[in-house]
């Protein structure tokens, strides 16, 4: 490929279109690569700070990628005129433009999701997912089959066929080399992406089963089990709508009824500590709320059962000097905070059950914090300690660029 095509000013319409196509392909390749990194749970776990940088670069390049589309706009009419007798090429052009525009618009909403309702953000995420898992493989196929090196391979094969003077009649079962090469490329891309597409689409097919992360299901490892309240099972919310996406910044801790502990300490009048049997016997409340992740997905009408954080703090007694409530995860890494005022909100809960079942390990169970009016990075998983402190503390993801203002736009 002649690299000067990227920076040399072109005068002819054909060369201009070719230049736009090359720039668009280069930007899209970068976005596809960084996008696959962003959906990788392993990358999130082992290189969280690098993931933030990748996310920022993905957003900025995504904005820059709008320029080729803007430049192409005025030239589209002339381009379509050159394709008026090539129906397949026109259809391909429409499909490529549709995928690129859908990715751009949905990406814009996801970038500035705090300015939109959670429902609209969830819709944008679904669109972005569909365009990623179905549109991206097609665009990769499109880029490969229209590249100079691919066309050179086709020409070499065609030349060999002509030299052999091989006759392929209508009823001949032998496929011509050009078709074979293109179909082979498409099949290879499909095979690579199929496992990822299946993992994405599986929750929507209703084929998922509860796959606990511990060696044994939580219902077998914990004794006694908390008996759900009548309003918790069946859930008064009618059962949650949507699917959780399970993220972790470390390996998931193996929490059992033997190693479980829950403490409240720091600037309190009466420090508290419970083992599993004691914690199960605390009085619990039931609430229905929506769960919103900062990455754009949501789960609606979730019935949670647990202890109001306000009740736990009242039990321990808050000293006058306390300013922040700090939450610790049993993974030994994740922490976050709420102000005293935020922590005393009636909707903030230390939850044990979801829709009448003990919260499973991969979802932060058996005990996790639920802050319905804030994004989920405030809802600390595997919660085992609450500390009252007199200074400001920056949480795990906030240290890595997330906003301390986690409030969700209503």
Tab-separated table of C-alpha atoms in Angstrom:
chain	number	residue	atom	x	y	z
A	1	UNK	CA	0.000	0.000	0.000
A	2	UNK	CA	1.228	3.476	-0.897
A	3	UNK	CA	1.416	5.238	2.500
A	4	UNK	CA	1.476	8.659	0.817
A	5	UNK	CA	-2.264	8.208	0.231
A	6	UNK	CA	-2.797	9.215	3.886
A	7	UNK	CA	-1.186	12.652	3.696
A	8	UNK	CA	-0.929	13.669	0.030
A	9	UNK	CA	-3.571	16.114	-1.151
A	10	UNK	CA	-5.700	14.480	-3.819
A	11	UNK	CA	-7.407	16.304	-6.696
A	12	UNK	CA	-9.405	13.601	-8.461
A	13	UNK	CA	-12.668	12.424	-6.881
A	14	UNK	CA	-11.610	8.778	-7.100
A	15	UNK	CA	-8.367	9.423	-5.245
A	16	UNK	CA	-10.153	11.561	-2.656
A	17	UNK	CA	-12.610	8.743	-1.964
A	18	UNK	CA	-9.727	6.309	-1.725
A	19	UNK	CA	-7.949	8.561	0.769
A	20	UNK	CA	-11.088	8.873	2.920
A	21	UNK	CA	-11.528	5.105	2.791
A	22	UNK	CA	-7.953	4.502	3.990
A	23	UNK	CA	-8.241	6.965	6.854
A	24	UNK	CA	-11.566	5.498	7.899
A	25	UNK	CA	-10.144	1.969	7.801
A	26	UNK	CA	-7.120	2.962	9.925
A	27	UNK	CA	-9.258	4.694	12.574
A	28	UNK	CA	-11.775	1.868	12.634
A	29	UNK	CA	-9.032	-0.735	13.098
A	30	UNK	CA	-7.799	1.144	16.161
A	31	UNK	CA	-11.349	1.418	17.550
A	32	UNK	CA	-12.031	-2.284	16.982
A	33	UNK	CA	-8.805	-3.270	18.745
A	34	UNK	CA	-9.326	-0.978	21.750
A	35	UNK	CA	-13.016	-1.915	21.913
A	36	UNK	CA	-12.143	-5.608	22.284
A	37	UNK	CA	-9.718	-4.701	25.076
A	38	UNK	CA	-12.458	-2.788	26.901
A	39	UNK	CA	-14.816	-5.785	26.976
A	40	UNK	CA	-12.077	-8.066	28.311
A	41	UNK	CA	-12.687	-8.927	31.966
A	42	UNK	CA	-9.072	-10.106	32.328
A	43	UNK	CA	-7.762	-6.744	31.149
A	44	UNK	CA	-10.064	-4.984	33.633
A	45	UNK	CA	-8.774	-7.193	36.419
A	46	UNK	CA	-5.036	-7.159	35.800
A	47	UNK	CA	-4.427	-3.771	34.142
A	48	UNK	CA	-7.148	-1.432	35.462
A	49	UNK	CA	-5.169	1.789	35.020
A	50	UNK	CA	-4.129	0.875	31.474
A	51	UNK	CA	-7.787	0.118	30.756
A	52	UNK	CA	-8.683	3.702	31.705
A	53	UNK	CA	-6.081	4.996	29.232
A	54	UNK	CA	-7.400	2.643	26.552
A	55	UNK	CA	-10.939	3.835	27.246
A	56	UNK	CA	-9.903	7.504	26.918
A	57	UNK	CA	-8.041	6.847	23.658
A	58	UNK	CA	-11.027	4.873	22.345
A	59	UNK	CA	-13.308	7.845	23.031
A	60	UNK	CA	-10.974	10.423	21.473
A	61	UNK	CA	-10.282	8.368	18.352
A	62	UNK	CA	-14.011	7.708	18.129
A	63	UNK	CA	-14.609	11.453	17.977
A	64	UNK	CA	-11.878	11.908	15.380
A	65	UNK	CA	-13.356	9.087	13.293
A	66	UNK	CA	-16.369	11.301	12.621
A	67	UNK	CA	-14.195	13.489	10.354
A	68	UNK	CA	-13.924	11.001	7.430
A	69	UNK	CA	-17.728	10.667	7.465
A	70	UNK	CA	-18.159	14.438	7.486
A	71	UNK	CA	-15.679	14.868	4.632
A	72	UNK	CA	-17.341	12.051	2.689
A	73	UNK	CA	-20.835	13.556	3.013
A	74	UNK	CA	-20.589	16.155	0.198
A	75	UNK	CA	-18.961	13.564	-2.071
A	76	UNK	CA	-21.547	10.860	-1.489
A	77	UNK	CA	-23.833	11.898	-4.379
A	78	UNK	CA	-20.994	11.701	-6.917
A	79	UNK	CA	-19.847	8.413	-5.420
A	80	UNK	CA	-23.328	6.909	-5.775
A	81	UNK	CA	-23.427	8.034	-9.395
A	82	UNK	CA	-20.326	5.970	-10.121
A	83	UNK	CA	-22.068	2.974	-8.521
A	84	UNK	CA	-25.433	3.354	-10.236
A	85	UNK	CA	-24.919	0.160	-12.265
A	86	UNK	CA	-23.314	-1.759	-9.402
A	87	UNK	CA	-26.150	-2.706	-7.065
A	88	UNK	CA	-24.061	-4.922	-4.794
A	89	UNK	CA	-21.534	-2.128	-4.220
A	90	UNK	CA	-24.292	0.352	-3.360
A	91	UNK	CA	-25.834	-2.043	-0.861
A	92	UNK	CA	-22.439	-2.640	0.692
A	93	UNK	CA	-21.893	1.128	0.964
A	94	UNK	CA	-25.252	1.627	2.692
A	95	UNK	CA	-24.521	-1.178	5.153
A	96	UNK	CA	-21.058	0.149	6.011
A	97	UNK	CA	-22.396	3.677	6.532
A	98	UNK	CA	-25.239	2.359	8.698
A	99	UNK	CA	-22.844	0.443	10.967
A	100	UNK	CA	-20.417	3.372	11.265
A	101	UNK	CA	-23.161	5.909	12.026
A	102	UNK	CA	-24.847	3.578	14.551
A	103	UNK	CA	-21.509	2.989	16.321
A	104	UNK	CA	-20.762	6.730	16.338
A	105	UNK	CA	-24.146	7.820	17.701
A	106	UNK	CA	-24.388	5.063	20.324
A	107	UNK	CA	-20.775	5.711	21.331
A	108	UNK	CA	-21.579	9.399	21.791
A	109	UNK	CA	-24.491	8.564	24.119
A	110	UNK	CA	-22.336	6.130	26.123
A	111	UNK	CA	-19.559	8.708	26.442
A	112	UNK	CA	-21.917	11.368	27.772
A	113	UNK	CA	-24.387	8.961	29.404
A	114	UNK	CA	-24.652	11.111	32.541
A	115	UNK	CA	-26.567	13.643	30.457
A	116	UNK	CA	-29.138	11.035	29.401
A	117	UNK	CA	-31.577	8.839	31.267
A	118	UNK	CA	-30.345	5.342	32.276
A	119	UNK	CA	-32.928	3.784	29.959
A	120	UNK	CA	-31.603	5.676	26.964
A	121	UNK	CA	-28.057	4.755	27.949
A	122	UNK	CA	-29.025	1.070	28.140
A	123	UNK	CA	-30.581	1.272	24.666
A	124	UNK	CA	-27.389	2.877	23.318
A	125	UNK	CA	-25.312	0.089	24.876
A	126	UNK	CA	-27.449	-2.587	23.187
A	127	UNK	CA	-27.062	-0.811	19.831
A	128	UNK	CA	-23.310	-0.487	20.367
A	129	UNK	CA	-23.089	-4.180	21.290
A	130	UNK	CA	-25.034	-5.285	18.205
A	131	UNK	CA	-22.957	-3.119	15.913
A	132	UNK	CA	-19.783	-4.391	17.595
A	133	UNK	CA	-20.472	-8.118	17.465
A	134	UNK	CA	-22.180	-8.197	14.075
A	135	UNK	CA	-21.098	-5.013	12.323
A	136	UNK	CA	-17.415	-5.112	13.247
A	137	UNK	CA	-16.795	-8.596	11.761
A	138	UNK	CA	-18.455	-7.448	8.537
A	139	UNK	CA	-16.378	-4.270	8.407
A	140	UNK	CA	-13.225	-6.302	9.012
A	141	UNK	CA	-14.233	-8.570	6.134
A	142	UNK	CA	-14.984	-5.501	4.027
A	143	UNK	CA	-11.579	-3.969	4.810
A	144	UNK	CA	-9.653	-7.174	4.117
A	145	UNK	CA	-11.359	-8.061	0.833
A	146	UNK	CA	-10.901	-4.522	-0.506
A	147	UNK	CA	-7.283	-4.110	0.553
A	148	UNK	CA	-4.524	-3.880	-2.042
A	149	UNK	CA	-2.720	-7.009	-0.849
A	150	UNK	CA	-5.923	-9.068	-0.994
A	151	UNK	CA	-6.674	-7.864	-4.521
A	152	UNK	CA	-3.091	-8.697	-5.492
A	153	UNK	CA	-3.623	-12.267	-4.275
A	154	UNK	CA	-6.840	-12.480	-6.291
A	155	UNK	CA	-5.085	-11.225	-9.428
A	156	UNK	CA	-2.256	-13.740	-9.037
A	157	UNK	CA	-4.739	-16.588	-8.635
A	158	UNK	CA	-6.773	-15.356	-11.596
A	159	UNK	CA	-3.636	-15.215	-13.725
A	160	UNK	CA	-2.766	-18.807	-12.834
A	161	UNK	CA	-6.258	-19.953	-13.740
A	162	UNK	CA	-6.064	-18.189	-17.095
A	163	UNK	CA	-2.695	-19.772	-17.809
A	164	UNK	CA	-4.110	-23.217	-17.141
A	165	UNK	CA	-7.158	-22.349	-19.280
A	166	UNK	CA	-9.387	-24.148	-16.804
A	167	UNK	CA	-13.014	-24.208	-17.905
A	168	UNK	CA	-15.654	-23.930	-15.210
A	169	UNK	CA	-19.029	-24.738	-16.651
A	170	UNK	CA	-22.327	-23.836	-15.086
A	171	UNK	CA	-22.856	-27.308	-13.672
A	172	UNK	CA	-19.258	-27.726	-12.556
A	173	UNK	CA	-19.079	-28.162	-8.748
A	174	UNK	CA	-15.685	-26.471	-8.540
A	175	UNK	CA	-15.862	-22.983	-7.002
A	176	UNK	CA	-13.843	-20.238	-8.649
A	177	UNK	CA	-10.784	-19.121	-6.688
A	178	UNK	CA	-11.986	-15.567	-6.067
A	179	UNK	CA	-15.214	-16.732	-4.462
A	180	UNK	CA	-13.356	-19.382	-2.454
A	181	UNK	CA	-10.876	-16.828	-1.125
A	182	UNK	CA	-13.585	-14.381	-0.084
A	183	UNK	CA	-15.769	-17.040	1.528
A	184	UNK	CA	-12.786	-18.493	3.305
A	185	UNK	CA	-11.935	-15.068	4.716
A	186	UNK	CA	-15.526	-14.558	5.846
A	187	UNK	CA	-15.667	-17.997	7.472
A	188	UNK	CA	-12.403	-17.380	9.358
A	189	UNK	CA	-13.661	-14.063	10.755
A	190	UNK	CA	-16.982	-15.699	11.714
A	191	UNK	CA	-15.185	-18.510	13.563
A	192	UNK	CA	-13.067	-16.007	15.509
A	193	UNK	CA	-16.025	-13.879	16.589
A	194	UNK	CA	-18.626	-16.616	17.187
A	195	UNK	CA	-17.537	-17.456	20.800
A	196	UNK	CA	-17.625	-13.762	21.750
A	197	UNK	CA	-21.019	-13.259	20.095
A	198	UNK	CA	-22.413	-16.326	21.867
A	199	UNK	CA	-21.249	-15.125	25.292
A	200	UNK	CA	-22.850	-11.735	24.623
A	201	UNK	CA	-26.158	-13.060	23.303
A	202	UNK	CA	-26.556	-15.994	25.723
A	203	UNK	CA	-28.293	-14.011	28.520
A	204	UNK	CA	-30.874	-12.701	26.026
A	205	UNK	CA	-31.692	-16.256	24.911
A	206	UNK	CA	-32.735	-17.265	28.393
A	207	UNK	CA	-30.319	-20.208	28.357
A	208	UNK	CA	-28.126	-19.093	31.243
A	209	UNK	CA	-28.154	-20.897	34.521
A	210	UNK	CA	-26.842	-19.738	37.832
A	211	UNK	CA	-23.127	-20.476	37.620
A	212	UNK	CA	-21.601	-19.642	41.000
A	213	UNK	CA	-17.957	-18.671	41.054
A	214	UNK	CA	-17.167	-20.659	44.187
A	215	UNK	CA	-16.339	-24.374	43.971
A	216	UNK	CA	-19.718	-25.062	45.569
A	217	UNK	CA	-22.978	-23.115	45.235
A	218	UNK	CA	-23.510	-20.568	47.977
A	219	UNK	CA	-26.706	-22.351	48.981
A	220	UNK	CA	-24.579	-25.374	49.932
A	221	UNK	CA	-21.621	-23.614	51.531
A	222	UNK	CA	-23.537	-21.348	53.910
A	223	UNK	CA	-25.363	-22.503	57.006
A	224	UNK	CA	-27.719	-21.278	58.222
A	225	UNK	CA	-29.303	-19.698	55.155
A	226	UNK	CA	-31.201	-16.440	55.658
A	227	UNK	CA	-34.928	-17.092	55.414
A	228	UNK	CA	-36.385	-14.655	52.853
A	229	UNK	CA	-39.169	-12.352	53.983
A	230	UNK	CA	-42.636	-12.903	52.463
A	231	UNK	CA	-42.185	-9.758	50.348
A	232	UNK	CA	-38.789	-10.970	49.156
A	233	UNK	CA	-39.850	-14.382	47.854
A	234	UNK	CA	-41.742	-14.164	45.627
A	235	UNK	CA	-40.125	-10.775	44.995
A	236	UNK	CA	-42.490	-7.819	45.310
A	237	UNK	CA	-40.673	-6.247	42.363
A	238	UNK	CA	-41.946	-9.054	40.160
A	239	UNK	CA	-38.457	-10.328	39.405
A	240	UNK	CA	-35.566	-8.349	38.002
A	241	UNK	CA	-35.576	-7.259	34.363
A	242	UNK	CA	-32.226	-7.374	32.629
A	243	UNK	CA	-28.970	-9.173	33.228
A	244	UNK	CA	-25.996	-8.356	35.406
A	245	UNK	CA	-22.564	-8.148	33.821
A	246	UNK	CA	-20.027	-9.470	36.268
A	247	UNK	CA	-16.835	-7.460	36.733
A	248	UNK	CA	-14.051	-7.764	39.266
A	249	UNK	CA	-10.737	-5.989	39.811
A	250	UNK	CA	-9.176	-9.036	41.503
A	251	UNK	CA	-9.834	-12.733	41.666
A	252	UNK	CA	-13.139	-13.321	43.433
A	253	UNK	CA	-12.664	-14.029	47.150
A	254	UNK	CA	-13.844	-17.373	48.464
A	255	UNK	CA	-16.283	-16.353	51.181
A	256	UNK	CA	-17.740	-19.096	53.388
A	257	UNK	CA	-19.783	-19.199	56.566
A	258	UNK	CA	-16.554	-20.116	58.391
A	259	UNK	CA	-14.396	-17.168	57.276
A	260	UNK	CA	-17.199	-14.590	57.039
A	261	UNK	CA	-16.976	-11.584	59.335
A	262	UNK	CA	-18.553	-8.161	59.320
A	263	UNK	CA	-17.304	-5.253	61.396
A	264	UNK	CA	-18.096	-1.591	62.000
A	265	UNK	CA	-15.285	0.387	63.575
A	266	UNK	CA	-13.392	3.645	63.428
A	267	UNK	CA	-15.038	6.772	64.819
A	268	UNK	CA	-17.987	5.000	66.420
A	269	UNK	CA	-19.189	4.806	70.027
A	270	UNK	CA	-19.700	1.052	70.016
A	271	UNK	CA	-17.685	-0.986	67.488
A	272	UNK	CA	-19.625	-3.949	66.150
A	273	UNK	CA	-18.557	-7.366	64.902
A	274	UNK	CA	-20.568	-10.357	63.689
A	275	UNK	CA	-19.881	-13.823	62.397
A	276	UNK	CA	-22.205	-15.413	59.823
A	277	UNK	CA	-24.713	-16.916	62.292
A	278	UNK	CA	-25.003	-13.621	64.137
A	279	UNK	CA	-25.286	-11.540	60.978
A	280	UNK	CA	-28.091	-13.709	59.563
A	281	UNK	CA	-30.192	-12.988	62.657
A	282	UNK	CA	-30.127	-9.185	62.235
A	283	UNK	CA	-33.449	-7.598	61.309
A	284	UNK	CA	-33.740	-7.052	57.556
A	285	UNK	CA	-35.824	-4.850	55.262
A	286	UNK	CA	-36.933	-5.324	51.653
A	287	UNK	CA	-36.739	-2.739	48.891
A	288	UNK	CA	-37.138	-2.622	45.123
A	289	UNK	CA	-34.704	-0.504	43.116
A	290	UNK	CA	-32.916	-0.248	39.789
A	291	UNK	CA	-29.229	-1.060	39.384
A	292	UNK	CA	-27.192	1.096	36.994
A	293	UNK	CA	-23.596	0.485	35.915
A	294	UNK	CA	-21.470	3.405	34.770
A	295	UNK	CA	-20.621	1.465	31.581
A	296	UNK	CA	-24.229	1.855	30.429
A	297	UNK	CA	-26.150	-1.307	31.335
A	298	UNK	CA	-28.978	-1.513	33.860
A	299	UNK	CA	-31.076	-4.087	35.690
A	300	UNK	CA	-34.555	-2.965	36.673
A	301	UNK	CA	-36.982	-3.837	39.485
A	302	UNK	CA	-34.478	-5.723	41.624
A	303	UNK	CA	-35.843	-6.876	44.987
A	304	UNK	CA	-33.100	-6.589	47.608
A	305	UNK	CA	-33.324	-7.808	51.201
A	306	UNK	CA	-30.834	-6.679	53.827
A	307	UNK	CA	-30.086	-4.236	56.613
A	308	UNK	CA	-30.473	-0.515	56.117
A	309	UNK	CA	-27.044	1.083	56.414
A	310	UNK	CA	-28.624	3.787	58.555
A	311	UNK	CA	-29.708	1.161	61.099
A	312	UNK	CA	-26.200	-0.293	61.329
A	313	UNK	CA	-24.656	3.139	61.804
A	314	UNK	CA	-27.241	4.036	64.454
A	315	UNK	CA	-26.426	0.773	66.230
A	316	UNK	CA	-22.703	1.614	66.315
A	317	UNK	CA	-23.234	5.315	67.075
A	318	UNK	CA	-21.383	7.911	64.986
A	319	UNK	CA	-18.849	10.117	66.792
A	320	UNK	CA	-18.885	13.868	66.139
A	321	UNK	CA	-15.583	13.908	64.257
A	322	UNK	CA	-16.668	11.381	61.612
A	323	UNK	CA	-17.012	12.786	58.077
A	324	UNK	CA	-16.916	9.795	55.751
A	325	UNK	CA	-18.097	6.193	55.772
A	326	UNK	CA	-15.481	3.927	54.222
A	327	UNK	CA	-16.398	0.495	52.830
A	328	UNK	CA	-13.995	-2.422	52.449
A	329	UNK	CA	-14.311	-5.425	50.171
A	330	UNK	CA	-13.125	-8.838	51.299
A	331	UNK	CA	-11.021	-8.994	48.118
A	332	UNK	CA	-8.545	-6.813	50.045
A	333	UNK	CA	-8.275	-4.247	47.243
A	334	UNK	CA	-11.544	-2.454	46.583
A	335	UNK	CA	-12.717	0.423	48.774
A	336	UNK	CA	-15.078	3.363	48.406
A	337	UNK	CA	-16.784	5.967	50.561
A	338	UNK	CA	-19.979	7.885	51.138
A	339	UNK	CA	-20.457	11.046	53.126
A	340	UNK	CA	-22.341	10.692	56.412
A	341	UNK	CA	-25.379	12.332	54.822
A	342	UNK	CA	-25.304	9.991	51.826
A	343	UNK	CA	-24.826	6.930	54.035
A	344	UNK	CA	-27.884	7.812	56.126
A	345	UNK	CA	-30.155	7.783	53.080
A	346	UNK	CA	-33.045	5.365	53.615
A	347	UNK	CA	-32.384	3.539	50.331
A	348	UNK	CA	-28.766	2.586	51.048
A	349	UNK	CA	-28.681	-1.067	52.077
A	350	UNK	CA	-26.256	-3.768	53.133
A	351	UNK	CA	-27.934	-6.468	51.069
A	352	UNK	CA	-27.906	-10.248	51.534
A	353	UNK	CA	-30.654	-11.487	49.223
A	354	UNK	CA	-31.651	-10.691	45.648
A	355	UNK	CA	-35.130	-11.688	44.500
A	356	UNK	CA	-35.386	-13.961	47.537
A	357	UNK	CA	-32.074	-15.792	46.992
A	358	UNK	CA	-28.723	-15.366	48.729
A	359	UNK	CA	-26.548	-13.093	46.569
A	360	UNK	CA	-24.075	-15.325	44.772
A	361	UNK	CA	-20.333	-14.880	44.852
A	362	UNK	CA	-19.881	-13.456	41.353
A	363	UNK	CA	-22.451	-10.752	42.134
A	364	UNK	CA	-20.668	-9.666	45.295
A	365	UNK	CA	-22.351	-12.017	47.762
A	366	UNK	CA	-23.100	-13.042	50.326
A	367	UNK	CA	-23.139	-9.393	51.439
A	368	UNK	CA	-22.776	-6.301	49.286
A	369	UNK	CA	-23.582	-2.626	49.504
A	370	UNK	CA	-26.457	-1.261	47.419
A	371	UNK	CA	-26.642	2.477	46.686
A	372	UNK	CA	-29.556	2.693	44.194
A	373	UNK	CA	-29.245	6.400	43.409
A	374	UNK	CA	-25.574	6.143	42.427
A	375	UNK	CA	-23.662	4.212	39.802
A	376	UNK	CA	-22.693	0.685	40.789
A	377	UNK	CA	-19.008	1.368	41.473
A	378	UNK	CA	-20.245	2.787	44.802
A	379	UNK	CA	-22.024	-0.487	45.634
A	380	UNK	CA	-19.041	-2.340	47.072
A	381	UNK	CA	-19.081	-6.123	46.573
A	382	UNK	CA	-18.070	-8.734	49.183
A	383	UNK	CA	-18.541	-6.088	51.870
A	384	UNK	CA	-16.995	-7.095	55.207
A	385	UNK	CA	-16.024	-3.876	56.957
A	386	UNK	CA	-17.381	-0.372	57.475
A	387	UNK	CA	-15.100	2.273	58.972
A	388	UNK	CA	-16.039	5.789	60.054
A	389	UNK	CA	-13.200	8.197	59.219
A	390	UNK	CA	-12.499	11.921	59.687
A	391	UNK	CA	-10.859	12.545	56.302
A	392	UNK	CA	-11.689	12.195	52.636
A	393	UNK	CA	-10.845	8.900	50.960
A	394	UNK	CA	-10.696	8.336	47.202
A	395	UNK	CA	-12.212	5.039	46.085
A	396	UNK	CA	-10.628	2.407	43.841
A	397	UNK	CA	-12.104	3.507	40.502
A	398	UNK	CA	-12.087	7.178	41.463
A	399	UNK	CA	-8.301	6.927	41.835
A	400	UNK	CA	-8.314	5.711	38.233
A	401	UNK	CA	-10.394	8.483	36.744
A	402	UNK	CA	-14.017	7.836	37.693
A	403	UNK	CA	-15.983	10.803	38.963
A	404	UNK	CA	-16.579	11.162	42.690
A	405	UNK	CA	-20.012	12.440	41.717
A	406	UNK	CA	-21.687	9.081	41.150
A	407	UNK	CA	-25.263	10.383	41.264
A	408	UNK	CA	-27.528	9.080	38.507
A	409	UNK	CA	-29.567	11.522	36.472
A	410	UNK	CA	-33.238	10.825	37.153
